[in-house]
């Protein structure tokens, strides 16, 4: 029995967490991504060994397309297991454009939805080969990104599962 426990201990010492990243892509510094960052910080405890990080990048795909695609390629090469959340105030075409240029999942949040509700069509009716997801709420976009990454990250999965069970524990009665 002792040998079997030692073998299990040796094997589990090799377990590791993947390096993952959420890229919060803004069209400019004026675009507000506070809700996305807030929910990521709330869910993930950065001090407990998670190898998940996030970064905010402000770069216009319309005004600086070469820089944007160069940055996109660099970031995905650094951490291939990433998810992009595009929050661009005046261009809902940024999400589909990013999606067409990369293999990582892209979630677009139409930041100007309340003022210009018709703008969502540029993200909903995209051309072929642009599998972008659209979420209207920044917090739900952040949760969707975390759920995507949790499929390959047991630590993140456990954190999300704990939140879920805490919400449902009050519905069970014995």
mmCIF file with all atom_site columns, C-alpha atoms in Angstrom:
data_model
loop_
_atom_site.group_PDB
_atom_site.id
_atom_site.type_symbol
_atom_site.label_atom_id
_atom_site.label_alt_id
_atom_site.label_comp_id
_atom_site.label_asym_id
_atom_site.label_entity_id
_atom_site.label_seq_id
_atom_site.pdbx_PDB_ins_code
_atom_site.Cartn_x
_atom_site.Cartn_y
_atom_site.Cartn_z
_atom_site.occupancy
_atom_site.B_iso_or_equiv
_atom_site.pdbx_formal_charge
_atom_site.auth_seq_id
_atom_site.auth_comp_id
_atom_site.auth_asym_id
_atom_site.auth_atom_id
_atom_site.pdbx_PDB_model_num
ATOM 1   C CA . UNK A 1 1   ? 0.000   0.000  0.000   1.00 0.00 ? 1   UNK A CA 1
ATOM 2   C CA . UNK A 1 2   ? 2.820   2.356  0.909   1.00 0.00 ? 2   UNK A CA 1
ATOM 3   C CA . UNK A 1 3   ? 4.463   1.818  -2.497  1.00 0.00 ? 3   UNK A CA 1
ATOM 4   C CA . UNK A 1 4   ? 1.184   2.538  -4.301  1.00 0.00 ? 4   UNK A CA 1
ATOM 5   C CA . UNK A 1 5   ? 0.668   5.773  -2.370  1.00 0.00 ? 5   UNK A CA 1
ATOM 6   C CA . UNK A 1 6   ? 4.235   6.804  -3.137  1.00 0.00 ? 6   UNK A CA 1
ATOM 7   C CA . UNK A 1 7   ? 3.699   6.065  -6.825  1.00 0.00 ? 7   UNK A CA 1
ATOM 8   C CA . UNK A 1 8   ? 0.523   8.185  -6.866  1.00 0.00 ? 8   UNK A CA 1
ATOM 9   C CA . UNK A 1 9   ? 2.362   10.995 -5.086  1.00 0.00 ? 9   UNK A CA 1
ATOM 10  C CA . UNK A 1 10  ? 5.197   10.841 -7.625  1.00 0.00 ? 10  UNK A CA 1
ATOM 11  C CA . UNK A 1 11  ? 2.780   10.909 -10.549 1.00 0.00 ? 11  UNK A CA 1
ATOM 12  C CA . UNK A 1 12  ? 0.696   13.793 -9.209  1.00 0.00 ? 12  UNK A CA 1
ATOM 13  C CA . UNK A 1 13  ? 3.837   15.833 -8.591  1.00 0.00 ? 13  UNK A CA 1
ATOM 14  C CA . UNK A 1 14  ? 4.127   15.988 -12.378 1.00 0.00 ? 14  UNK A CA 1
ATOM 15  C CA . UNK A 1 15  ? 0.709   17.592 -12.769 1.00 0.00 ? 15  UNK A CA 1
ATOM 16  C CA . UNK A 1 16  ? 0.889   21.170 -13.894 1.00 0.00 ? 16  UNK A CA 1
ATOM 17  C CA . UNK A 1 17  ? -1.375  23.994 -14.831 1.00 0.00 ? 17  UNK A CA 1
ATOM 18  C CA . UNK A 1 18  ? -1.347  25.349 -18.372 1.00 0.00 ? 18  UNK A CA 1
ATOM 19  C CA . UNK A 1 19  ? -0.124  28.832 -19.193 1.00 0.00 ? 19  UNK A CA 1
ATOM 20  C CA . UNK A 1 20  ? -3.232  30.690 -20.289 1.00 0.00 ? 20  UNK A CA 1
ATOM 21  C CA . UNK A 1 21  ? -4.168  34.268 -21.052 1.00 0.00 ? 21  UNK A CA 1
ATOM 22  C CA . UNK A 1 22  ? -7.210  36.427 -21.605 1.00 0.00 ? 22  UNK A CA 1
ATOM 23  C CA . UNK A 1 23  ? -6.431  39.250 -24.003 1.00 0.00 ? 23  UNK A CA 1
ATOM 24  C CA . UNK A 1 24  ? -8.724  42.226 -23.477 1.00 0.00 ? 24  UNK A CA 1
ATOM 25  C CA . UNK A 1 25  ? -8.529  44.030 -26.819 1.00 0.00 ? 25  UNK A CA 1
ATOM 26  C CA . UNK A 1 26  ? -9.700  47.626 -26.868 1.00 0.00 ? 26  UNK A CA 1
ATOM 27  C CA . UNK A 1 27  ? -9.873  49.863 -29.917 1.00 0.00 ? 27  UNK A CA 1
ATOM 28  C CA . UNK A 1 28  ? -8.513  52.798 -27.931 1.00 0.00 ? 28  UNK A CA 1
ATOM 29  C CA . UNK A 1 29  ? -7.631  53.796 -24.383 1.00 0.00 ? 29  UNK A CA 1
ATOM 30  C CA . UNK A 1 30  ? -11.090 55.382 -24.116 1.00 0.00 ? 30  UNK A CA 1
ATOM 31  C CA . UNK A 1 31  ? -12.876 52.031 -24.336 1.00 0.00 ? 31  UNK A CA 1
ATOM 32  C CA . UNK A 1 32  ? -13.910 50.881 -20.858 1.00 0.00 ? 32  UNK A CA 1
ATOM 33  C CA . UNK A 1 33  ? -13.102 47.263 -20.002 1.00 0.00 ? 33  UNK A CA 1
ATOM 34  C CA . UNK A 1 34  ? -13.436 47.572 -16.236 1.00 0.00 ? 34  UNK A CA 1
ATOM 35  C CA . UNK A 1 35  ? -16.208 45.004 -15.854 1.00 0.00 ? 35  UNK A CA 1
ATOM 36  C CA . UNK A 1 36  ? -14.211 42.345 -17.727 1.00 0.00 ? 36  UNK A CA 1
ATOM 37  C CA . UNK A 1 37  ? -11.124 42.841 -15.592 1.00 0.00 ? 37  UNK A CA 1
ATOM 38  C CA . UNK A 1 38  ? -13.217 43.021 -12.423 1.00 0.00 ? 38  UNK A CA 1
ATOM 39  C CA . UNK A 1 39  ? -14.874 39.644 -12.926 1.00 0.00 ? 39  UNK A CA 1
ATOM 40  C CA . UNK A 1 40  ? -11.578 37.974 -13.853 1.00 0.00 ? 40  UNK A CA 1
ATOM 41  C CA . UNK A 1 41  ? -9.977  39.281 -10.656 1.00 0.00 ? 41  UNK A CA 1
ATOM 42  C CA . UNK A 1 42  ? -13.021 38.226 -8.630  1.00 0.00 ? 42  UNK A CA 1
ATOM 43  C CA . UNK A 1 43  ? -13.027 34.639 -9.900  1.00 0.00 ? 43  UNK A CA 1
ATOM 44  C CA . UNK A 1 44  ? -9.317  33.898 -10.111 1.00 0.00 ? 44  UNK A CA 1
ATOM 45  C CA . UNK A 1 45  ? -7.060  34.128 -7.102  1.00 0.00 ? 45  UNK A CA 1
ATOM 46  C CA . UNK A 1 46  ? -3.756  35.241 -8.618  1.00 0.00 ? 46  UNK A CA 1
ATOM 47  C CA . UNK A 1 47  ? -1.800  34.264 -5.505  1.00 0.00 ? 47  UNK A CA 1
ATOM 48  C CA . UNK A 1 48  ? -2.712  30.578 -5.467  1.00 0.00 ? 48  UNK A CA 1
ATOM 49  C CA . UNK A 1 49  ? -0.583  29.258 -8.290  1.00 0.00 ? 49  UNK A CA 1
ATOM 50  C CA . UNK A 1 50  ? -2.829  29.896 -11.272 1.00 0.00 ? 50  UNK A CA 1
ATOM 51  C CA . UNK A 1 51  ? -0.914  30.341 -14.498 1.00 0.00 ? 51  UNK A CA 1
ATOM 52  C CA . UNK A 1 52  ? -3.725  32.390 -15.991 1.00 0.00 ? 52  UNK A CA 1
ATOM 53  C CA . UNK A 1 53  ? -3.022  36.016 -16.689 1.00 0.00 ? 53  UNK A CA 1
ATOM 54  C CA . UNK A 1 54  ? -4.715  38.768 -18.584 1.00 0.00 ? 54  UNK A CA 1
ATOM 55  C CA . UNK A 1 55  ? -3.548  41.818 -20.391 1.00 0.00 ? 55  UNK A CA 1
ATOM 56  C CA . UNK A 1 56  ? -5.194  44.866 -21.822 1.00 0.00 ? 56  UNK A CA 1
ATOM 57  C CA . UNK A 1 57  ? -4.188  46.090 -25.238 1.00 0.00 ? 57  UNK A CA 1
ATOM 58  C CA . UNK A 1 58  ? -5.457  49.198 -27.003 1.00 0.00 ? 58  UNK A CA 1
ATOM 59  C CA . UNK A 1 59  ? -4.955  49.044 -30.745 1.00 0.00 ? 59  UNK A CA 1
ATOM 60  C CA . UNK A 1 60  ? -7.301  50.062 -33.540 1.00 0.00 ? 60  UNK A CA 1
ATOM 61  C CA . UNK A 1 61  ? -7.679  47.492 -36.297 1.00 0.00 ? 61  UNK A CA 1
ATOM 62  C CA . UNK A 1 62  ? -8.891  50.216 -38.643 1.00 0.00 ? 62  UNK A CA 1
ATOM 63  C CA . UNK A 1 63  ? -6.238  52.847 -37.970 1.00 0.00 ? 63  UNK A CA 1
ATOM 64  C CA . UNK A 1 64  ? -3.277  50.512 -37.379 1.00 0.00 ? 64  UNK A CA 1
ATOM 65  C CA . UNK A 1 65  ? -4.045  47.194 -39.113 1.00 0.00 ? 65  UNK A CA 1
ATOM 66  C CA . UNK A 1 66  ? -0.424  46.097 -39.535 1.00 0.00 ? 66  UNK A CA 1
ATOM 67  C CA . UNK A 1 67  ? 0.411   46.797 -35.887 1.00 0.00 ? 67  UNK A CA 1
ATOM 68  C CA . UNK A 1 68  ? -2.806  45.095 -34.766 1.00 0.00 ? 68  UNK A CA 1
ATOM 69  C CA . UNK A 1 69  ? -2.162  41.845 -36.644 1.00 0.00 ? 69  UNK A CA 1
ATOM 70  C CA . UNK A 1 70  ? 1.503   41.890 -35.582 1.00 0.00 ? 70  UNK A CA 1
ATOM 71  C CA . UNK A 1 71  ? 0.472   42.290 -31.926 1.00 0.00 ? 71  UNK A CA 1
ATOM 72  C CA . UNK A 1 72  ? -2.157  39.591 -32.289 1.00 0.00 ? 72  UNK A CA 1
ATOM 73  C CA . UNK A 1 73  ? 0.357   37.114 -33.719 1.00 0.00 ? 73  UNK A CA 1
ATOM 74  C CA . UNK A 1 74  ? 2.947   37.960 -31.054 1.00 0.00 ? 74  UNK A CA 1
ATOM 75  C CA . UNK A 1 75  ? 0.488   37.513 -28.178 1.00 0.00 ? 75  UNK A CA 1
ATOM 76  C CA . UNK A 1 76  ? -0.866  34.208 -29.479 1.00 0.00 ? 76  UNK A CA 1
ATOM 77  C CA . UNK A 1 77  ? 2.653   32.887 -30.060 1.00 0.00 ? 77  UNK A CA 1
ATOM 78  C CA . UNK A 1 78  ? 3.612   33.816 -26.484 1.00 0.00 ? 78  UNK A CA 1
ATOM 79  C CA . UNK A 1 79  ? 0.595   32.040 -24.975 1.00 0.00 ? 79  UNK A CA 1
ATOM 80  C CA . UNK A 1 80  ? -1.264  29.890 -27.529 1.00 0.00 ? 80  UNK A CA 1
ATOM 81  C CA . UNK A 1 81  ? -3.940  28.882 -25.009 1.00 0.00 ? 81  UNK A CA 1
ATOM 82  C CA . UNK A 1 82  ? -5.645  32.272 -24.985 1.00 0.00 ? 82  UNK A CA 1
ATOM 83  C CA . UNK A 1 83  ? -9.059  33.846 -25.430 1.00 0.00 ? 83  UNK A CA 1
ATOM 84  C CA . UNK A 1 84  ? -9.585  37.349 -26.811 1.00 0.00 ? 84  UNK A CA 1
ATOM 85  C CA . UNK A 1 85  ? -12.332 39.642 -25.564 1.00 0.00 ? 85  UNK A CA 1
ATOM 86  C CA . UNK A 1 86  ? -12.744 42.517 -28.014 1.00 0.00 ? 86  UNK A CA 1
ATOM 87  C CA . UNK A 1 87  ? -14.326 45.647 -26.531 1.00 0.00 ? 87  UNK A CA 1
ATOM 88  C CA . UNK A 1 88  ? -14.275 48.285 -29.204 1.00 0.00 ? 88  UNK A CA 1
ATOM 89  C CA . UNK A 1 89  ? -16.512 51.312 -28.865 1.00 0.00 ? 89  UNK A CA 1
ATOM 90  C CA . UNK A 1 90  ? -16.951 52.482 -32.438 1.00 0.00 ? 90  UNK A CA 1
ATOM 91  C CA . UNK A 1 91  ? -16.188 49.380 -34.476 1.00 0.00 ? 91  UNK A CA 1
ATOM 92  C CA . UNK A 1 92  ? -18.018 46.160 -33.917 1.00 0.00 ? 92  UNK A CA 1
ATOM 93  C CA . UNK A 1 93  ? -16.134 44.776 -36.906 1.00 0.00 ? 93  UNK A CA 1
ATOM 94  C CA . UNK A 1 94  ? -12.991 44.401 -34.787 1.00 0.00 ? 94  UNK A CA 1
ATOM 95  C CA . UNK A 1 95  ? -14.120 41.116 -33.207 1.00 0.00 ? 95  UNK A CA 1
ATOM 96  C CA . UNK A 1 96  ? -14.824 39.373 -36.506 1.00 0.00 ? 96  UNK A CA 1
ATOM 97  C CA . UNK A 1 97  ? -11.585 40.761 -37.970 1.00 0.00 ? 97  UNK A CA 1
ATOM 98  C CA . UNK A 1 98  ? -9.565  39.384 -35.051 1.00 0.00 ? 98  UNK A CA 1
ATOM 99  C CA . UNK A 1 99  ? -11.399 36.074 -35.328 1.00 0.00 ? 99  UNK A CA 1
ATOM 100 C CA . UNK A 1 100 ? -10.564 35.784 -39.022 1.00 0.00 ? 100 UNK A CA 1
ATOM 101 C CA . UNK A 1 101 ? -6.867  36.337 -38.268 1.00 0.00 ? 101 UNK A CA 1
ATOM 102 C CA . UNK A 1 102 ? -6.332  33.826 -35.447 1.00 0.00 ? 102 UNK A CA 1
ATOM 103 C CA . UNK A 1 103 ? -7.178  30.348 -34.204 1.00 0.00 ? 103 UNK A CA 1
ATOM 104 C CA . UNK A 1 104 ? -7.922  31.360 -30.596 1.00 0.00 ? 104 UNK A CA 1
ATOM 105 C CA . UNK A 1 105 ? -11.523 32.014 -29.539 1.00 0.00 ? 105 UNK A CA 1
ATOM 106 C CA . UNK A 1 106 ? -12.724 35.609 -29.857 1.00 0.00 ? 106 UNK A CA 1
ATOM 107 C CA . UNK A 1 107 ? -15.600 37.074 -27.877 1.00 0.00 ? 107 UNK A CA 1
ATOM 108 C CA . UNK A 1 108 ? -16.751 40.495 -28.976 1.00 0.00 ? 108 UNK A CA 1
ATOM 109 C CA . UNK A 1 109 ? -18.610 42.926 -26.734 1.00 0.00 ? 109 UNK A CA 1
ATOM 110 C CA . UNK A 1 110 ? -20.308 45.710 -28.693 1.00 0.00 ? 110 UNK A CA 1
ATOM 111 C CA . UNK A 1 111 ? -19.408 48.586 -26.388 1.00 0.00 ? 111 UNK A CA 1
ATOM 112 C CA . UNK A 1 112 ? -21.685 51.058 -28.164 1.00 0.00 ? 112 UNK A CA 1
ATOM 113 C CA . UNK A 1 113 ? -24.720 48.756 -28.164 1.00 0.00 ? 113 UNK A CA 1
ATOM 114 C CA . UNK A 1 114 ? -26.911 51.006 -26.019 1.00 0.00 ? 114 UNK A CA 1
ATOM 115 C CA . UNK A 1 115 ? -26.366 54.080 -28.208 1.00 0.00 ? 115 UNK A CA 1
ATOM 116 C CA . UNK A 1 116 ? -26.252 52.242 -31.560 1.00 0.00 ? 116 UNK A CA 1
ATOM 117 C CA . UNK A 1 117 ? -28.110 48.903 -31.301 1.00 0.00 ? 117 UNK A CA 1
ATOM 118 C CA . UNK A 1 118 ? -27.968 48.310 -35.063 1.00 0.00 ? 118 UNK A CA 1
ATOM 119 C CA . UNK A 1 119 ? -24.174 48.025 -34.870 1.00 0.00 ? 119 UNK A CA 1
ATOM 120 C CA . UNK A 1 120 ? -24.435 44.455 -33.569 1.00 0.00 ? 120 UNK A CA 1
ATOM 121 C CA . UNK A 1 121 ? -25.167 43.191 -37.085 1.00 0.00 ? 121 UNK A CA 1
ATOM 122 C CA . UNK A 1 122 ? -21.524 43.527 -38.067 1.00 0.00 ? 122 UNK A CA 1
ATOM 123 C CA . UNK A 1 123 ? -20.732 40.898 -35.431 1.00 0.00 ? 123 UNK A CA 1
ATOM 124 C CA . UNK A 1 124 ? -23.812 38.721 -35.917 1.00 0.00 ? 124 UNK A CA 1
ATOM 125 C CA . UNK A 1 125 ? -23.732 38.451 -39.695 1.00 0.00 ? 125 UNK A CA 1
ATOM 126 C CA . UNK A 1 126 ? -20.058 37.997 -40.291 1.00 0.00 ? 126 UNK A CA 1
ATOM 127 C CA . UNK A 1 127 ? -18.467 36.456 -43.347 1.00 0.00 ? 127 UNK A CA 1
ATOM 128 C CA . UNK A 1 128 ? -17.430 32.821 -43.494 1.00 0.00 ? 128 UNK A CA 1
ATOM 129 C CA . UNK A 1 129 ? -14.322 31.735 -41.582 1.00 0.00 ? 129 UNK A CA 1
ATOM 130 C CA . UNK A 1 130 ? -14.947 34.269 -38.778 1.00 0.00 ? 130 UNK A CA 1
ATOM 131 C CA . UNK A 1 131 ? -16.253 32.276 -35.801 1.00 0.00 ? 131 UNK A CA 1
ATOM 132 C CA . UNK A 1 132 ? -16.667 35.192 -33.419 1.00 0.00 ? 132 UNK A CA 1
ATOM 133 C CA . UNK A 1 133 ? -18.976 35.021 -30.400 1.00 0.00 ? 133 UNK A CA 1
ATOM 134 C CA . UNK A 1 134 ? -20.902 38.091 -29.319 1.00 0.00 ? 134 UNK A CA 1
ATOM 135 C CA . UNK A 1 135 ? -21.926 38.820 -25.738 1.00 0.00 ? 135 UNK A CA 1
ATOM 136 C CA . UNK A 1 136 ? -23.634 42.062 -24.744 1.00 0.00 ? 136 UNK A CA 1
ATOM 137 C CA . UNK A 1 137 ? -22.553 42.073 -21.090 1.00 0.00 ? 137 UNK A CA 1
ATOM 138 C CA . UNK A 1 138 ? -18.858 42.475 -20.214 1.00 0.00 ? 138 UNK A CA 1
ATOM 139 C CA . UNK A 1 139 ? -19.095 40.308 -17.107 1.00 0.00 ? 139 UNK A CA 1
ATOM 140 C CA . UNK A 1 140 ? -20.698 37.471 -19.050 1.00 0.00 ? 140 UNK A CA 1
ATOM 141 C CA . UNK A 1 141 ? -18.001 37.799 -21.717 1.00 0.00 ? 141 UNK A CA 1
ATOM 142 C CA . UNK A 1 142 ? -15.342 37.408 -19.015 1.00 0.00 ? 142 UNK A CA 1
ATOM 143 C CA . UNK A 1 143 ? -17.144 34.371 -17.586 1.00 0.00 ? 143 UNK A CA 1
ATOM 144 C CA . UNK A 1 144 ? -17.419 32.835 -21.052 1.00 0.00 ? 144 UNK A CA 1
ATOM 145 C CA . UNK A 1 145 ? -13.665 33.279 -21.568 1.00 0.00 ? 145 UNK A CA 1
ATOM 146 C CA . UNK A 1 146 ? -12.957 31.690 -18.179 1.00 0.00 ? 146 UNK A CA 1
ATOM 147 C CA . UNK A 1 147 ? -15.267 28.766 -19.004 1.00 0.00 ? 147 UNK A CA 1
ATOM 148 C CA . UNK A 1 148 ? -13.481 28.186 -22.316 1.00 0.00 ? 148 UNK A CA 1
ATOM 149 C CA . UNK A 1 149 ? -10.097 28.104 -20.587 1.00 0.00 ? 149 UNK A CA 1
ATOM 150 C CA . UNK A 1 150 ? -11.381 25.932 -17.728 1.00 0.00 ? 150 UNK A CA 1
ATOM 151 C CA . UNK A 1 151 ? -11.785 22.990 -20.116 1.00 0.00 ? 151 UNK A CA 1
ATOM 152 C CA . UNK A 1 152 ? -7.968  22.631 -19.981 1.00 0.00 ? 152 UNK A CA 1
ATOM 153 C CA . UNK A 1 153 ? -7.302  24.029 -16.513 1.00 0.00 ? 153 UNK A CA 1
ATOM 154 C CA . UNK A 1 154 ? -8.456  21.991 -13.489 1.00 0.00 ? 154 UNK A CA 1
ATOM 155 C CA . UNK A 1 155 ? -7.687  24.815 -11.055 1.00 0.00 ? 155 UNK A CA 1
ATOM 156 C CA . UNK A 1 156 ? -9.852  27.274 -12.983 1.00 0.00 ? 156 UNK A CA 1
ATOM 157 C CA . UNK A 1 157 ? -12.570 24.650 -13.413 1.00 0.00 ? 157 UNK A CA 1
ATOM 158 C CA . UNK A 1 158 ? -12.627 24.084 -9.650  1.00 0.00 ? 158 UNK A CA 1
ATOM 159 C CA . UNK A 1 159 ? -12.938 27.818 -8.968  1.00 0.00 ? 159 UNK A CA 1
ATOM 160 C CA . UNK A 1 160 ? -15.846 28.165 -11.371 1.00 0.00 ? 160 UNK A CA 1
ATOM 161 C CA . UNK A 1 161 ? -17.480 24.996 -10.057 1.00 0.00 ? 161 UNK A CA 1
ATOM 162 C CA . UNK A 1 162 ? -17.194 26.289 -6.488  1.00 0.00 ? 162 UNK A CA 1
ATOM 163 C CA . UNK A 1 163 ? -19.014 29.507 -7.480  1.00 0.00 ? 163 UNK A CA 1
ATOM 164 C CA . UNK A 1 164 ? -21.710 27.476 -9.210  1.00 0.00 ? 164 UNK A CA 1
ATOM 165 C CA . UNK A 1 165 ? -22.267 25.175 -6.250  1.00 0.00 ? 165 UNK A CA 1
ATOM 166 C CA . UNK A 1 166 ? -22.411 28.125 -3.857  1.00 0.00 ? 166 UNK A CA 1
ATOM 167 C CA . UNK A 1 167 ? -25.307 29.529 -5.892  1.00 0.00 ? 167 UNK A CA 1
ATOM 168 C CA . UNK A 1 168 ? -27.189 26.239 -5.911  1.00 0.00 ? 168 UNK A CA 1
ATOM 169 C CA . UNK A 1 169 ? -26.653 25.090 -2.355  1.00 0.00 ? 169 UNK A CA 1
ATOM 170 C CA . UNK A 1 170 ? -29.619 27.121 -1.101  1.00 0.00 ? 170 UNK A CA 1
ATOM 171 C CA . UNK A 1 171 ? -31.998 25.361 -3.508  1.00 0.00 ? 171 UNK A CA 1
ATOM 172 C CA . UNK A 1 172 ? -31.406 21.900 -2.063  1.00 0.00 ? 172 UNK A CA 1
ATOM 173 C CA . UNK A 1 173 ? -33.531 20.864 0.873   1.00 0.00 ? 173 UNK A CA 1
ATOM 174 C CA . UNK A 1 174 ? -33.276 17.602 2.701   1.00 0.00 ? 174 UNK A CA 1
#
